[in-house]
CSV table of C-alpha atoms and ligand atoms in Angstrom, one decimal:
chain,number,residue,atom,x,y,z
A,15,MET,CA,11.0,91.4,-6.4
A,16,ASN,CA,12.5,94.6,-7.9
A,17,GLN,CA,12.2,94.2,-11.7
A,18,ASP,CA,14.8,96.9,-12.4
A,19,THR,CA,17.6,95.0,-10.5
A,20,LEU,CA,16.9,91.6,-12.3
A,21,PRO,CA,19.4,90.2,-14.7
A,22,ARG,CA,18.5,90.6,-18.3
A,23,ALA,CA,15.9,88.0,-19.7
A,24,LEU,CA,17.3,84.8,-21.1
A,25,ARG,CA,16.9,84.8,-24.8
A,26,VAL,CA,15.6,81.5,-26.4
A,27,GLY,CA,15.9,80.5,-30.1
A,28,LEU,CA,13.1,78.0,-30.8
A,29,LEU,CA,13.7,75.6,-33.7
A,30,GLY,CA,10.3,74.2,-35.0
A,31,ILE,CA,7.0,75.8,-34.1
A,32,GLY,CA,4.5,73.0,-34.5
A,33,THR,CA,2.3,71.8,-31.8
A,34,VAL,CA,4.7,71.8,-28.9
A,35,GLY,CA,6.5,74.9,-30.2
A,36,GLY,CA,3.2,76.8,-30.3
A,37,GLY,CA,2.3,75.5,-26.8
A,38,THR,CA,5.8,76.6,-25.4
A,39,PHE,CA,5.2,80.1,-27.0
A,40,GLU,CA,1.7,80.4,-25.4
A,41,VAL,CA,2.8,79.1,-22.0
A,42,LEU,CA,5.8,81.3,-21.7
A,43,ARG,CA,3.6,84.2,-22.7
A,44,ARG,CA,0.7,83.6,-20.5
A,45,ASN,CA,2.7,82.9,-17.3
A,46,GLN,CA,5.7,85.2,-17.8
A,47,ASP,CA,5.1,86.9,-14.5
A,48,GLU,CA,5.1,83.6,-12.5
A,49,ILE,CA,7.9,82.2,-14.5
A,50,ARG,CA,10.0,85.4,-13.9
A,51,ARG,CA,9.2,85.1,-10.1
A,52,ARG,CA,10.5,81.4,-10.1
A,53,ALA,CA,13.4,81.8,-12.5
A,54,GLY,CA,14.7,85.1,-11.0
A,55,ARG,CA,14.7,86.6,-14.5
A,56,GLY,CA,12.6,86.7,-17.6
A,57,ILE,CA,12.7,84.0,-20.3
A,58,GLU,CA,11.8,85.4,-23.8
A,59,ILE,CA,11.5,83.7,-27.2
A,60,ALA,CA,13.6,86.0,-29.2
A,61,VAL,CA,13.6,84.2,-32.6
A,62,VAL,CA,11.7,81.2,-34.2
A,63,ALA,CA,13.0,79.2,-37.0
A,64,ASP,CA,10.6,77.1,-39.0
A,65,LEU,CA,10.6,76.2,-42.8
A,66,ASN,CA,7.0,77.4,-42.7
A,67,THR,CA,7.6,81.0,-41.8
A,68,GLU,CA,4.0,81.9,-42.6
A,69,ARG,CA,2.8,79.5,-40.1
A,70,ALA,CA,5.3,80.5,-37.6
A,71,ARG,CA,4.4,84.1,-38.0
A,72,GLN,CA,0.7,83.3,-37.3
A,73,VAL,CA,1.6,81.6,-34.2
A,74,VAL,CA,4.0,84.2,-32.7
A,75,GLY,CA,2.5,87.5,-34.1
A,76,GLU,CA,4.6,90.5,-35.0
A,77,GLY,CA,6.6,90.8,-31.7
A,78,VAL,CA,9.2,88.0,-32.4
A,79,GLU,CA,11.6,87.5,-35.3
A,80,VAL,CA,10.8,84.6,-37.6
A,81,VAL,CA,13.5,83.0,-39.9
A,82,SER,CA,13.6,79.9,-42.1
A,83,ASP,CA,17.2,79.2,-41.4
A,84,ALA,CA,17.8,77.3,-38.1
A,85,ARG,CA,21.5,77.6,-38.4
A,86,SER,CA,21.3,81.4,-38.4
A,87,VAL,CA,19.7,81.2,-34.8
A,88,ILE,CA,22.5,79.1,-33.5
A,89,ALA,CA,25.3,81.5,-34.9
A,90,ARG,CA,23.5,84.4,-33.0
A,91,PRO,CA,25.7,85.5,-29.9
A,92,ASP,CA,22.5,87.1,-28.3
A,93,ILE,CA,20.8,83.6,-28.1
A,94,ASP,CA,21.5,81.7,-24.7
A,95,ILE,CA,19.3,78.8,-25.2
A,96,VAL,CA,18.3,76.7,-28.2
A,97,VAL,CA,14.9,74.8,-28.0
A,98,GLU,CA,14.9,71.9,-30.6
A,99,LEU,CA,11.5,70.9,-31.5
A,100,ILE,CA,12.1,69.5,-35.0
A,101,GLY,CA,12.3,65.8,-34.1
A,102,GLY,CA,13.9,62.9,-35.7
A,103,TYR,CA,17.7,62.0,-36.0
A,104,GLY,CA,18.5,63.9,-39.2
A,105,ILE,CA,18.9,67.8,-39.2
A,106,ALA,CA,17.9,67.9,-35.5
A,107,ARG,CA,21.0,65.9,-34.6
A,108,THR,CA,23.2,68.4,-36.6
A,109,LEU,CA,21.6,71.4,-35.1
A,110,VAL,CA,21.8,70.2,-31.6
A,111,MET,CA,25.5,69.3,-32.0
A,112,GLU,CA,26.1,72.8,-33.6
A,113,ALA,CA,24.3,74.5,-30.8
A,114,ILE,CA,26.4,72.7,-28.1
A,115,ALA,CA,29.6,73.6,-29.9
A,116,ALA,CA,28.4,77.1,-30.1
A,117,GLY,CA,28.0,77.2,-26.3
A,118,LYS,CA,24.3,77.2,-26.2
A,119,HIS,CA,22.2,75.3,-23.7
A,120,VAL,CA,19.8,72.9,-25.5
A,121,VAL,CA,16.3,72.0,-24.5
A,122,THR,CA,14.7,69.1,-26.5
A,123,ALA,CA,11.7,67.0,-26.6
A,124,ASN,CA,13.5,64.7,-29.1
A,125,LYS,CA,13.5,61.2,-27.5
A,126,ALA,CA,14.5,59.5,-30.7
A,127,LEU,CA,17.5,61.6,-31.0
A,128,LEU,CA,18.7,61.2,-27.4
A,129,ALA,CA,17.9,57.5,-27.3
A,130,VAL,CA,20.1,56.8,-30.3
A,131,HIS,CA,22.7,59.5,-30.3
A,132,GLY,CA,22.6,60.6,-26.4
A,133,THR,CA,26.0,59.3,-25.7
A,134,GLU,CA,27.6,61.6,-28.3
A,135,ILE,CA,25.4,64.6,-27.4
A,136,PHE,CA,25.7,64.3,-23.6
A,137,ALA,CA,29.6,64.0,-23.9
A,138,ALA,CA,29.8,67.0,-26.2
A,139,ALA,CA,27.7,69.1,-23.8
A,140,HIS,CA,29.7,68.0,-20.7
A,141,ALA,CA,32.9,68.9,-22.6
A,142,ARG,CA,31.6,72.3,-23.6
A,143,GLY,CA,30.1,73.1,-20.2
A,144,VAL,CA,26.3,73.5,-21.4
A,145,MET,CA,23.2,71.8,-20.3
A,146,VAL,CA,21.1,69.5,-22.5
A,147,ALA,CA,17.5,69.2,-20.8
A,148,PHE,CA,14.9,66.8,-21.9
A,149,GLU,CA,12.0,66.6,-19.7
A,150,ALA,CA,9.5,66.8,-22.5
A,151,ALA,CA,11.1,63.8,-24.2
A,152,VAL,CA,9.5,61.2,-21.7
A,153,ALA,CA,5.9,61.2,-20.9
A,154,GLY,CA,5.2,64.8,-21.9
A,155,GLY,CA,4.0,66.8,-19.1
A,156,ILE,CA,4.8,64.2,-16.3
A,157,PRO,CA,8.0,65.5,-14.5
A,158,ILE,CA,9.4,61.9,-14.4
A,159,ILE,CA,12.9,62.9,-15.5
A,160,LYS,CA,12.9,65.4,-12.6
A,161,ALA,CA,11.4,62.8,-10.2
A,162,LEU,CA,14.1,60.2,-11.1
A,163,ARG,CA,17.1,62.5,-11.3
A,164,GLU,CA,16.3,64.6,-8.3
A,165,GLY,CA,13.3,63.6,-6.1
A,166,LEU,CA,14.4,59.9,-5.8
A,167,THR,CA,18.1,60.5,-5.8
A,168,ALA,CA,18.5,58.8,-2.4
A,169,ASN,CA,17.4,55.5,-3.9
A,170,ARG,CA,18.9,52.6,-5.5
A,171,VAL,CA,16.3,52.1,-8.3
A,172,GLN,CA,15.0,48.6,-8.7
A,173,TRP,CA,12.8,49.1,-11.7
A,174,VAL,CA,10.8,51.6,-13.8
A,175,ALA,CA,7.8,50.5,-15.7
A,176,GLY,CA,5.5,52.9,-17.5
A,177,ILE,CA,2.7,53.4,-20.0
A,178,ILE,CA,4.9,55.9,-22.2
A,179,ASN,CA,3.0,55.9,-25.3
A,180,GLY,CA,-0.4,57.4,-25.4
A,181,THR,CA,-1.5,56.3,-28.9
A,182,THR,CA,-1.1,52.6,-28.0
A,183,ASN,CA,-2.7,53.0,-24.6
A,184,PHE,CA,-5.7,54.5,-26.4
A,185,ILE,CA,-5.9,51.7,-28.9
A,186,LEU,CA,-5.7,49.0,-26.1
A,187,SER,CA,-8.3,50.9,-24.0
A,188,GLU,CA,-10.6,50.8,-27.0
A,189,MET,CA,-9.9,47.2,-27.7
A,190,ARG,CA,-10.9,46.2,-24.2
A,191,ASP,CA,-13.9,48.5,-24.0
A,192,LYS,CA,-15.4,47.6,-27.3
A,193,GLY,CA,-14.1,44.0,-27.8
A,194,LEU,CA,-12.6,45.1,-31.1
A,195,ASP,CA,-9.4,43.9,-32.7
A,196,PHE,CA,-6.4,45.9,-33.3
A,197,ASP,CA,-6.8,46.9,-37.0
A,198,VAL,CA,-10.4,48.2,-36.5
A,199,VAL,CA,-9.4,50.3,-33.5
A,200,LEU,CA,-6.3,51.7,-35.2
A,201,LYS,CA,-8.3,53.0,-38.1
A,202,GLU,CA,-10.7,54.7,-35.6
A,203,ALA,CA,-7.9,56.2,-33.7
A,204,GLN,CA,-6.4,57.7,-36.9
A,205,ARG,CA,-9.9,59.1,-37.9
A,206,LEU,CA,-10.1,60.7,-34.4
A,207,GLY,CA,-6.5,62.1,-34.7
A,208,TYR,CA,-5.2,59.9,-31.8
A,209,ALA,CA,-2.8,58.0,-34.1
A,210,GLU,CA,-0.6,59.5,-36.7
A,211,ALA,CA,-1.2,58.8,-40.5
A,212,ASP,CA,2.0,56.7,-40.1
A,213,PRO,CA,1.8,55.3,-36.7
A,214,THR,CA,4.6,52.7,-37.1
A,215,PHE,CA,6.8,54.2,-34.2
A,216,ASP,CA,3.9,54.2,-31.8
A,217,ILE,CA,2.3,50.8,-32.5
A,218,GLU,CA,5.6,48.8,-33.1
A,219,GLY,CA,6.7,50.0,-29.6
A,220,VAL,CA,9.7,52.1,-31.0
A,221,ASP,CA,8.6,55.4,-29.4
A,222,ALA,CA,8.1,53.6,-26.0
A,223,ALA,CA,11.5,52.1,-26.4
A,224,HIS,CA,13.1,55.5,-27.1
A,225,LYS,CA,11.6,56.6,-23.7
A,226,ALA,CA,12.4,53.6,-21.8
A,227,THR,CA,16.0,53.9,-23.0
A,228,LEU,CA,16.2,57.4,-21.5
A,229,LEU,CA,14.6,56.2,-18.3
A,230,SER,CA,17.0,53.3,-18.0
A,231,ALA,CA,20.0,55.7,-18.3
A,232,ILE,CA,18.8,58.0,-15.5
A,233,ALA,CA,17.5,55.2,-13.3
A,234,PHE,CA,20.7,53.1,-13.3
A,235,GLY,CA,23.5,55.4,-14.6
A,236,VAL,CA,24.0,53.3,-17.7
A,237,PRO,CA,24.7,55.0,-21.2
A,238,VAL,CA,21.7,55.2,-23.6
A,239,GLN,CA,21.6,52.0,-25.4
A,240,PHE,CA,18.5,51.9,-27.6
A,241,ASP,CA,20.0,49.3,-29.9
A,242,ARG,CA,20.0,46.7,-27.1
A,243,ALA,CA,16.3,47.3,-26.1
A,244,HIS,CA,13.8,44.5,-26.9
A,245,VAL,CA,11.0,46.3,-28.7
A,246,GLU,CA,7.6,44.7,-29.4
A,247,GLY,CA,4.5,46.6,-30.3
A,248,ILE,CA,0.8,45.8,-30.0
A,249,THR,CA,0.0,45.0,-33.7
A,250,LYS,CA,-0.3,41.2,-33.1
A,251,LEU,CA,-2.4,41.5,-30.0
A,252,GLN,CA,-5.8,39.9,-30.2
A,253,ALA,CA,-9.1,40.9,-28.4
A,254,THR,CA,-9.4,37.3,-27.4
A,255,ASP,CA,-6.3,37.6,-25.2
A,256,ILE,CA,-7.6,40.8,-23.6
A,257,ARG,CA,-10.8,39.1,-22.7
A,258,TYR,CA,-9.0,36.0,-21.3
A,259,ALA,CA,-6.6,38.3,-19.3
A,260,GLU,CA,-9.6,40.1,-17.9
A,261,GLN,CA,-11.2,36.9,-16.7
A,262,LEU,CA,-8.0,36.1,-14.7
A,263,GLY,CA,-7.8,39.5,-13.2
A,264,TYR,CA,-5.3,41.2,-15.5
A,265,ARG,CA,-5.3,44.1,-18.1
A,266,ILE,CA,-2.8,44.2,-21.0
A,267,LYS,CA,-0.8,47.2,-21.3
A,268,LEU,CA,2.1,48.2,-23.4
A,269,LEU,CA,4.9,48.7,-20.9
A,270,GLY,CA,8.3,50.3,-21.1
A,271,ILE,CA,10.4,48.5,-18.5
A,272,ALA,CA,13.9,48.9,-17.2
A,273,LYS,CA,14.8,46.6,-14.4
A,274,ARG,CA,18.0,45.8,-12.4
A,275,ARG,CA,19.0,42.3,-12.1
A,276,ASP,CA,21.5,41.2,-9.4
A,277,GLU,CA,21.5,37.4,-9.7
A,278,ALA,CA,24.8,35.6,-10.4
A,279,GLY,CA,24.7,34.6,-14.0
A,280,ALA,CA,22.3,37.5,-15.0
A,281,ARG,CA,23.7,40.7,-13.6
A,282,GLY,CA,22.6,43.7,-15.7
A,283,ILE,CA,19.8,45.8,-16.8
A,284,GLU,CA,16.6,44.6,-18.5
A,285,LEU,CA,15.4,47.0,-21.1
A,286,ARG,CA,12.3,46.1,-22.9
A,287,VAL,CA,8.9,47.2,-24.3
A,288,HIS,CA,6.1,44.8,-24.9
A,289,PRO,CA,2.4,44.0,-24.2
A,290,THR,CA,2.3,43.1,-20.7
A,291,LEU,CA,-0.4,41.4,-18.4
A,292,VAL,CA,-0.8,43.6,-15.2
A,293,PRO,CA,-3.0,42.9,-12.3
A,294,ALA,CA,-6.3,44.8,-12.7
A,295,LYS,CA,-6.0,46.0,-9.2
A,296,ARG,CA,-2.9,48.1,-9.9
A,297,LEU,CA,-3.5,51.8,-10.4
A,298,ILE,CA,-1.5,51.7,-13.7
A,299,ALA,CA,-3.8,49.0,-15.0
A,300,ASN,CA,-6.6,51.6,-14.9
A,301,VAL,CA,-4.9,54.2,-16.8
A,302,GLU,CA,-6.9,54.6,-19.8
A,303,GLY,CA,-7.1,56.3,-23.1
A,304,ALA,CA,-4.2,58.4,-24.2
A,305,MET,CA,-3.0,59.0,-20.6
A,306,ASN,CA,0.6,58.2,-19.5
A,307,ALA,CA,1.8,56.7,-16.2
A,308,VAL,CA,5.2,55.6,-14.8
A,309,MET,CA,5.9,53.6,-11.8
A,310,VAL,CA,9.3,53.8,-10.1
A,311,ASN,CA,10.5,51.3,-7.4
A,312,GLY,CA,13.3,52.5,-5.3
A,313,ASP,CA,14.8,50.6,-2.4
A,314,ALA,CA,14.0,53.5,0.2
A,315,VAL,CA,10.8,54.9,-1.1
A,316,GLY,CA,9.1,51.7,-2.2
A,317,THR,CA,6.8,51.9,-5.2
A,318,THR,CA,5.8,55.4,-6.5
A,319,LEU,CA,3.4,56.4,-9.4
A,320,TYR,CA,3.3,59.3,-11.7
A,321,TYR,CA,0.3,60.1,-13.9
A,322,GLY,CA,-0.7,62.7,-16.6
A,323,LYS,CA,-0.9,63.7,-20.1
A,324,GLY,CA,2.1,62.3,-22.3
A,325,ALA,CA,1.4,64.4,-25.3
A,326,GLY,CA,-0.2,67.5,-26.5
A,327,ALA,CA,0.7,71.1,-27.0
A,328,GLU,CA,0.6,72.5,-23.4
A,329,PRO,CA,1.3,69.5,-21.4
A,330,THR,CA,4.5,69.1,-23.4
A,331,ALA,CA,5.2,72.8,-23.2
A,332,SER,CA,4.9,72.5,-19.3
A,333,ALA,CA,8.0,70.2,-19.5
A,334,VAL,CA,9.9,72.3,-22.1
A,335,VAL,CA,9.3,75.6,-19.9
A,336,ALA,CA,10.3,73.7,-16.8
A,337,ASP,CA,13.7,72.9,-18.5
A,338,LEU,CA,14.0,76.6,-19.4
A,339,VAL,CA,13.5,77.7,-15.8
A,340,ASP,CA,16.0,75.1,-14.6
A,341,ILE,CA,18.5,76.5,-17.0
A,342,ALA,CA,17.8,80.0,-15.9
A,343,ARG,CA,18.6,78.9,-12.3
A,344,LEU,CA,21.5,76.8,-12.9
A,345,HIS,CA,23.3,78.3,-15.9
A,346,SER,CA,25.5,80.5,-13.8
A,347,ALA,CA,26.7,77.5,-11.6
A,348,ASP,CA,30.0,75.8,-11.9
A,349,PRO,CA,29.1,73.1,-14.6
A,350,ASP,CA,30.4,70.3,-12.3
A,351,HIS,CA,27.9,71.4,-9.7
A,352,ARG,CA,24.8,71.3,-11.7
A,353,VAL,CA,22.5,68.3,-11.7
A,354,PRO,CA,24.0,65.9,-14.2
A,355,SER,CA,22.0,65.2,-17.4
A,356,LEU,CA,21.8,61.5,-16.8
A,357,ALA,CA,21.5,61.8,-13.0
A,358,PHE,CA,24.9,60.3,-12.4
A,359,GLN,CA,28.2,62.1,-12.7
A,360,PRO,CA,29.6,61.5,-16.2
A,361,ASP,CA,32.7,59.8,-14.7
A,362,ALA,CA,30.7,57.5,-12.6
A,363,MET,CA,28.6,55.7,-15.2
A,364,SER,CA,27.9,52.1,-14.7
A,365,ASP,CA,29.0,49.3,-17.4
A,366,ALA,CA,26.2,46.9,-16.3
A,367,PRO,CA,25.2,45.4,-19.4
A,368,ILE,CA,21.7,45.4,-21.0
A,369,LEU,CA,20.8,41.8,-20.8
A,370,PRO,CA,19.8,39.7,-23.7
A,371,LEU,CA,16.2,38.8,-23.9
A,372,GLU,CA,17.0,35.1,-23.2
A,373,GLN,CA,18.1,36.2,-19.8
A,374,VAL,CA,15.2,38.4,-18.9
A,375,ARG,CA,12.8,37.0,-16.2
A,376,THR,CA,9.1,37.4,-16.3
A,377,SER,CA,6.0,35.3,-15.6
A,378,PHE,CA,3.8,34.4,-18.7
A,379,TYR,CA,0.4,34.1,-20.0
A,380,LEU,CA,0.1,31.4,-22.6
A,381,ARG,CA,-2.8,30.5,-24.9
A,382,LEU,CA,-2.9,27.2,-26.7
A,383,ARG,CA,-5.5,26.1,-29.3
A,384,VAL,CA,-5.6,22.5,-28.5
A,385,ALA,CA,-7.5,19.3,-29.6
A,386,ASP,CA,-10.0,18.6,-26.8
A,387,ARG,CA,-9.0,15.0,-26.0
A,388,ALA,CA,-7.7,12.9,-23.1
A,389,GLY,CA,-4.1,13.6,-22.0
A,390,VAL,CA,-3.5,17.0,-23.7
A,391,LEU,CA,-3.3,18.9,-20.7
A,392,ALA,CA,-1.0,16.3,-19.1
A,393,GLU,CA,1.4,16.5,-22.1
A,394,ILE,CA,1.7,20.2,-21.9
A,395,THR,CA,2.1,20.4,-18.1
A,396,ARG,CA,4.7,17.7,-18.3
A,397,ILE,CA,6.8,19.9,-20.7
A,398,LEU,CA,6.4,22.9,-18.3
A,399,ALA,CA,7.5,20.7,-15.3
A,400,GLU,CA,10.5,19.3,-17.1
A,401,SER,CA,11.4,22.7,-18.1
A,402,ASP,CA,11.2,23.7,-14.4
A,403,ILE,CA,8.5,26.3,-15.2
A,404,SER,CA,5.9,26.4,-12.4
A,405,ILE,CA,2.3,26.9,-13.3
A,406,ASP,CA,0.2,29.6,-11.4
A,407,ALA,CA,-3.2,29.3,-13.0
A,408,VAL,CA,-5.0,27.3,-15.8
A,409,LEU,CA,-8.3,28.2,-17.5
A,410,GLN,CA,-10.0,26.0,-20.1
A,411,ARG,CA,-12.9,27.1,-21.9
A,412,GLU,CA,-15.8,24.7,-22.8
A,413,ALA,CA,-14.8,22.9,-26.0
A,414,ASP,CA,-16.2,24.2,-29.4
A,415,GLU,CA,-17.3,21.5,-31.9
A,416,VAL,CA,-15.5,22.2,-35.0
A,417,ASP,CA,-16.2,19.5,-37.6
A,418,GLY,CA,-18.5,17.0,-38.7
A,419,GLU,CA,-17.0,14.0,-36.8
A,420,GLY,CA,-17.4,15.7,-33.6
A,421,ALA,CA,-13.7,16.4,-33.1
A,422,SER,CA,-13.5,19.6,-30.8
A,423,GLN,CA,-10.9,22.2,-30.0
A,424,THR,CA,-10.6,24.4,-26.9
A,425,ASP,CA,-8.4,27.3,-25.7
A,426,LEU,CA,-6.2,26.5,-22.7
A,427,ILE,CA,-4.9,29.5,-20.8
A,428,ILE,CA,-1.8,29.0,-18.7
A,429,LEU,CA,-0.3,31.5,-16.3
A,430,THR,CA,3.2,30.6,-15.1
A,431,HIS,CA,5.4,31.8,-12.3
A,432,GLU,CA,8.6,33.8,-13.1
A,433,THR,CA,11.0,32.0,-15.3
A,434,GLN,CA,13.7,32.9,-17.8
A,435,GLU,CA,12.9,33.9,-21.3
A,436,GLY,CA,15.3,31.4,-22.8
A,437,ARG,CA,13.8,28.5,-20.8
A,438,MET,CA,10.3,29.4,-21.9
A,439,ASN,CA,11.3,29.6,-25.5
A,440,ALA,CA,12.7,26.0,-25.2
A,441,ALA,CA,9.4,24.9,-23.6
A,442,LEU,CA,7.3,26.6,-26.2
A,443,GLU,CA,9.2,24.9,-29.1
A,444,GLN,CA,8.4,21.5,-27.4
A,445,MET,CA,4.7,22.4,-26.9
A,446,GLN,CA,4.2,23.7,-30.4
A,447,ALA,CA,5.5,20.5,-31.8
A,448,LEU,CA,2.8,18.5,-30.2
A,449,PRO,CA,0.2,17.3,-32.7
A,450,SER,CA,-2.5,18.3,-30.1
A,451,VAL,CA,-1.4,21.9,-30.3
A,452,LEU,CA,-3.3,23.2,-33.3
A,453,GLN,CA,-2.3,26.9,-33.8
A,454,PRO,CA,0.8,29.0,-33.0
A,455,ILE,CA,0.9,29.5,-29.3
A,456,VAL,CA,0.3,33.1,-27.9
A,457,ARG,CA,2.8,34.1,-25.3
A,458,ILE,CA,2.4,37.5,-23.4
A,459,ARG,CA,4.8,38.4,-20.5
A,460,LYS,CA,3.2,39.2,-17.2
A,461,GLU,CA,4.5,41.6,-14.5
A,462,GLU,CA,3.1,41.9,-10.9
A,463,LEU,CA,4.5,45.5,-10.4
A,464,ALA,CA,4.2,45.1,-6.5
B,228,HSE,N1,3.4,59.7,-30.0
B,228,HSE,C1,3.5,59.8,-28.6
B,228,HSE,C2,2.4,59.0,-27.9
B,228,HSE,C3,3.5,61.3,-28.2
B,228,HSE,O1,1.5,58.5,-28.6
B,228,HSE,O2,2.5,59.0,-26.7
B,228,HSE,C4,4.7,61.9,-28.1
B,228,HSE,O3,5.8,61.1,-27.4
């Protein structure tokens, strides 16, 4: 490759130089020769905007301009691509929209912004003929957007299911390994730096739901609809249920799931994040610690699995830089012949609805604390039978004596076959009303992921 005949290097304005920004700077610097050979031209960070200019200067040294005003970067005609690494829906949204309006391509790791305001952002980018690339927004370094949008493009995707939040997977792994409850492990995770000081978005499932929303859009060609997602985190999960699940051959993982449903009466897309029993023999059940993994099932390819680091400076930078290389390769192409942002052509999006939770179909794990006396199991199985919910397995522990009169209680664990959420809700209401059911029933959804 004759360097003298290459087009000039693409000039990048980096907004926000925290962990991922620093990683992006370092990867671009370290691998610049390989990147130039792949992209056909250099890619250089020309200016960095960060409120903390001192920190920014420490990261980039003297060779790169540092400013505190992000807007001044967007206004510069010599900047080709804006990389937004600020996060959140506030100023980041304004800056992304302004960058698009100014005709800049945008690379962002901001899943919250795209999951909530993606429709507006992608429409503006399409109208202006610029690209918005976001590989780093889902599962960090795993090229799952690329896989879904390009590698699997022949397929009618049936479902996507992933461990797409490292913090919660770390906590669940620790709960299982050490038999500890959620609160204890969360404190430890914060001490070790695996969980943020304010871990709400992670532990309540919101971060995973942002990512699942983006995956649903790319898998099925539906608009991003975070507000329709069912979002349930891991805060109520008990070590007892992790143990029982283990005895039945399952692990509990926080999964982000997007699934196509074609049955009459329930045609649409399931979009949900919740703790899920997964057969222990599945590879994804064995993804431990802060690692991420995503499964995709397509009609032609069958089930595929993608595994790697979902966060961290250089794994996330790996995705940011891949997007920069994509833009370097495609930016001169006619906008209508680029890979569409959401995999499907903007005028060919589907209006398949996101189904309400009542219509979602899964199998279930139930734990009932019951009085240990004759007929209790029969009462419960009668309700399930009358609700047309089929039982897959039952586990009953030896009774524990609990009071002076010898009355004893026991845990009854039931695995069901697949049923509709609404049907299960009605059955749970009846079971909960039985005098022999002594505590709130625990219900966790189960997926076979075959
Ligand atoms: N907070 C995220 C996680 C990392 O725990 O996976 C960035 O998406």
